[in-house]
């Protein structure tokens, strides 16, 4: 069964550094999403992406964040100048349509020190 | 303010028993409501999606209900199994300017004991 994959599974970075989190969505899906979950807290929507552009974003998704689909398979989240409070699990998800079920990847745990 | 509240926060039940989890929301404009199962350290897995016009949807031993008038939903788990131990999350989709936004509840942590 197709699945969403994410790399790396765990990323440790120093405050102020840039990180890129990578996701490979399910191949015939058209909508892509990033979410984050701070330890012990609820999942929060960051951004949705469709047709090579941002479809919708939350208040959390400020200028520090950017997303890109650099080729036909990868979907990336870039965090510029990381802060301690960016430490969280970041989930990528994809779906065939914006109203269909979303398939989540296993997540990347980002630790900012 | 768009909010999704879930209760109880945690629940322990005996294997084989049924349970019902609750979700109340104050979001608009409502698009759909989703229930997810999230195992510790894993990504959420979709259980059901219900639109405004649907008031019941089943997926195996999981049955979700939706009352769009009172803005309440429930997830009923029948004949629980040890593998049902997980966090169950209610998510409400809101139609925004150019796409959808997704509001997550804090989840109900379910523990099924033998």
XYZ file of C-alpha atoms in Angstrom:
227
model
C 0.000 0.000 0.000
C 1.405 3.432 -0.914
C 2.544 5.569 1.969
C 3.932 8.998 2.705
C 7.589 8.951 3.688
C 9.582 11.581 5.547
C 13.268 12.142 6.078
C 15.076 12.450 8.330
C 13.234 10.794 11.188
C 15.109 12.975 13.678
C 16.954 16.216 13.057
C 19.001 18.072 15.648
C 20.044 21.601 14.828
C 21.419 24.652 16.579
C 19.354 27.752 17.102
C 19.675 30.092 14.153
C 20.433 27.375 11.633
C 18.286 26.530 8.624
C 16.706 23.102 8.259
C 14.949 21.380 5.409
C 12.485 18.627 6.141
C 11.673 16.302 3.286
C 8.564 14.387 2.361
C 7.616 12.093 -0.484
C 3.822 12.178 -0.859
C 1.765 9.373 -2.383
C 2.378 9.524 -6.114
C -1.116 10.235 -7.454
C -2.013 12.752 -4.763
C -2.404 16.408 -5.630
C -2.656 18.153 -2.266
C 0.182 18.315 0.220
C 0.261 19.520 3.792
C 2.602 20.239 6.652
C 1.601 20.040 10.292
C 3.508 20.326 13.511
C 2.963 18.858 16.958
C 4.858 20.278 19.883
C 5.486 17.586 22.479
C 2.381 17.016 24.572
C 0.276 19.430 22.538
C -2.226 19.139 19.725
C -1.428 18.902 16.069
C -1.405 22.280 14.299
C -1.961 22.973 10.628
C 0.855 24.886 8.951
C 0.249 24.967 5.217
C -1.423 23.287 2.261
C 0.048 23.174 -1.230
C -1.634 22.532 -4.558
C -0.658 23.063 -8.172
C 2.797 24.243 -7.194
C 1.645 26.992 -4.914
C 0.449 27.547 -1.375
C -3.284 26.967 -1.141
C -3.780 28.000 2.462
C -1.590 28.710 5.470
C -2.090 29.246 9.174
C -0.915 32.118 11.340
C 1.991 29.952 12.450
C 3.358 29.796 8.902
C 5.220 33.095 8.866
C 8.185 34.291 6.815
C 10.426 31.889 8.668
C 8.809 28.997 6.808
C 8.683 28.095 3.152
C 7.555 25.086 1.161
C 8.633 23.787 -2.184
C 8.049 20.928 -4.557
C 11.467 20.891 -6.224
C 10.746 17.898 -8.445
C 7.923 15.509 -9.210
C 8.186 13.574 -5.989
C 9.579 15.585 -3.087
C 7.789 18.163 -0.963
C 9.948 20.146 1.435
C 9.494 22.422 4.419
C 12.286 24.896 5.049
C 12.652 26.625 8.381
C 15.037 29.570 8.318
C 16.877 30.653 11.450
C 15.386 28.040 13.760
C 14.272 28.949 17.262
C 14.019 26.805 20.374
C 10.240 26.861 20.081
C 10.421 25.251 16.639
C 11.254 21.977 18.373
C 8.381 19.690 17.478
C 7.303 16.730 15.401
C 6.596 17.803 11.845
C 4.149 15.734 9.838
C 3.681 15.772 6.106
C 0.398 14.584 4.615
C -1.074 14.185 1.159
C -4.504 13.631 -0.345
C -6.142 13.201 -3.738
C -8.399 16.147 -3.131
C -8.775 18.773 -0.432
C -11.874 17.039 0.919
C -10.623 13.449 0.815
C -8.807 11.693 3.620
C -5.266 12.749 4.225
C -2.452 10.251 4.592
C 0.171 11.252 7.113
C 3.833 10.395 7.111
C 5.641 9.108 10.197
C 6.965 12.543 11.053
C 10.328 14.229 11.556
C 11.254 15.086 15.102
C 13.078 18.418 15.052
C 15.137 19.339 18.084
C 16.574 22.847 18.241
C 19.329 23.327 20.813
C -12.481 31.920 17.778
C -12.257 28.536 16.067
C -11.948 25.826 18.681
C -12.299 22.081 18.923
C -12.806 20.576 22.369
C -12.654 16.883 23.162
C -13.703 14.861 26.168
C -12.737 12.978 28.115
C -9.060 13.820 28.091
C -8.241 10.200 28.880
C -10.135 6.975 29.258
C -9.318 3.466 30.449
C -11.589 0.589 29.480
C -11.537 -3.182 29.614
C -10.924 -5.139 26.451
C -14.187 -6.031 24.772
C -16.091 -3.064 26.174
C -17.542 -0.185 24.163
C -16.765 3.477 24.605
C -17.817 6.862 23.236
C -15.606 9.880 22.756
C -16.968 13.407 22.394
C -16.040 16.401 20.288
C -17.554 19.897 20.406
C -16.529 22.607 18.008
C -17.033 26.300 17.434
C -15.691 26.797 13.940
C -17.122 28.318 10.805
C -17.647 28.047 7.986
C -17.781 24.309 8.565
C -16.646 22.044 5.745
C -16.253 18.610 7.291
C -15.296 16.780 10.470
C -12.675 14.075 10.672
C -11.704 11.550 13.294
C -8.147 10.278 13.422
C -6.345 7.613 15.429
C -2.798 8.476 16.454
C -0.465 5.919 17.974
C 2.327 7.318 20.119
C 5.124 8.723 17.976
C 3.275 8.065 14.719
C 1.292 10.136 12.258
C -2.507 10.299 12.549
C -4.532 7.749 10.587
C -7.919 8.713 9.178
C -10.961 6.896 10.560
C -13.944 8.853 9.189
C -14.817 12.061 7.362
C -18.303 13.562 7.595
C -19.753 16.504 5.742
C -22.545 18.771 6.928
C -25.257 16.528 5.526
C -23.990 13.282 7.034
C -24.902 12.379 10.589
C -23.426 8.891 10.849
C -20.468 7.145 9.300
C -18.946 3.796 10.158
C -15.551 2.254 9.588
C -15.458 -1.251 11.003
C -15.820 -1.045 14.775
C -15.704 2.766 14.655
C -18.919 4.760 14.252
C -18.884 8.537 14.138
C -21.922 10.763 14.518
C -22.338 14.421 13.712
C -24.951 16.912 14.858
C -24.218 20.034 12.859
C -26.940 21.999 14.649
C -25.398 21.568 18.089
C -21.859 21.338 16.664
C -21.147 18.051 18.357
C -19.652 14.799 17.172
C -18.978 11.485 18.827
C -16.848 8.474 18.037
C -18.133 5.144 19.279
C -15.776 2.182 19.480
C -17.381 -1.227 19.711
C -15.839 -4.336 21.252
C -12.543 -2.628 22.032
C -9.244 -4.367 21.420
C -5.829 -3.818 22.962
C -4.685 -2.329 19.667
C -7.283 0.424 20.040
C -5.047 2.016 22.670
C -4.125 5.351 21.087
C -5.056 9.008 20.964
C -8.264 9.802 19.067
C -8.344 13.221 17.501
C -11.269 15.228 16.189
C -10.432 17.638 13.368
C -12.752 20.224 11.890
C -12.132 21.538 8.400
C -12.946 25.171 7.799
C -13.363 26.643 4.349
C -10.956 29.578 4.195
C -10.110 32.104 1.498
C -8.350 29.941 -1.031
C -8.422 26.524 0.568
C -9.156 24.668 3.790
C -7.799 25.164 7.279
C -7.775 22.331 9.791
C -8.447 22.692 13.499
C -7.369 19.808 15.719
C -8.668 18.884 19.129
C -6.253 17.885 21.860
C -7.391 14.286 21.590
C -8.707 11.614 23.911
C -6.083 9.167 25.118
C -7.669 5.722 25.187
C -6.093 2.823 27.039
C -7.591 -0.646 26.625
C -6.556 -3.085 29.317
C -6.916 -6.873 29.323
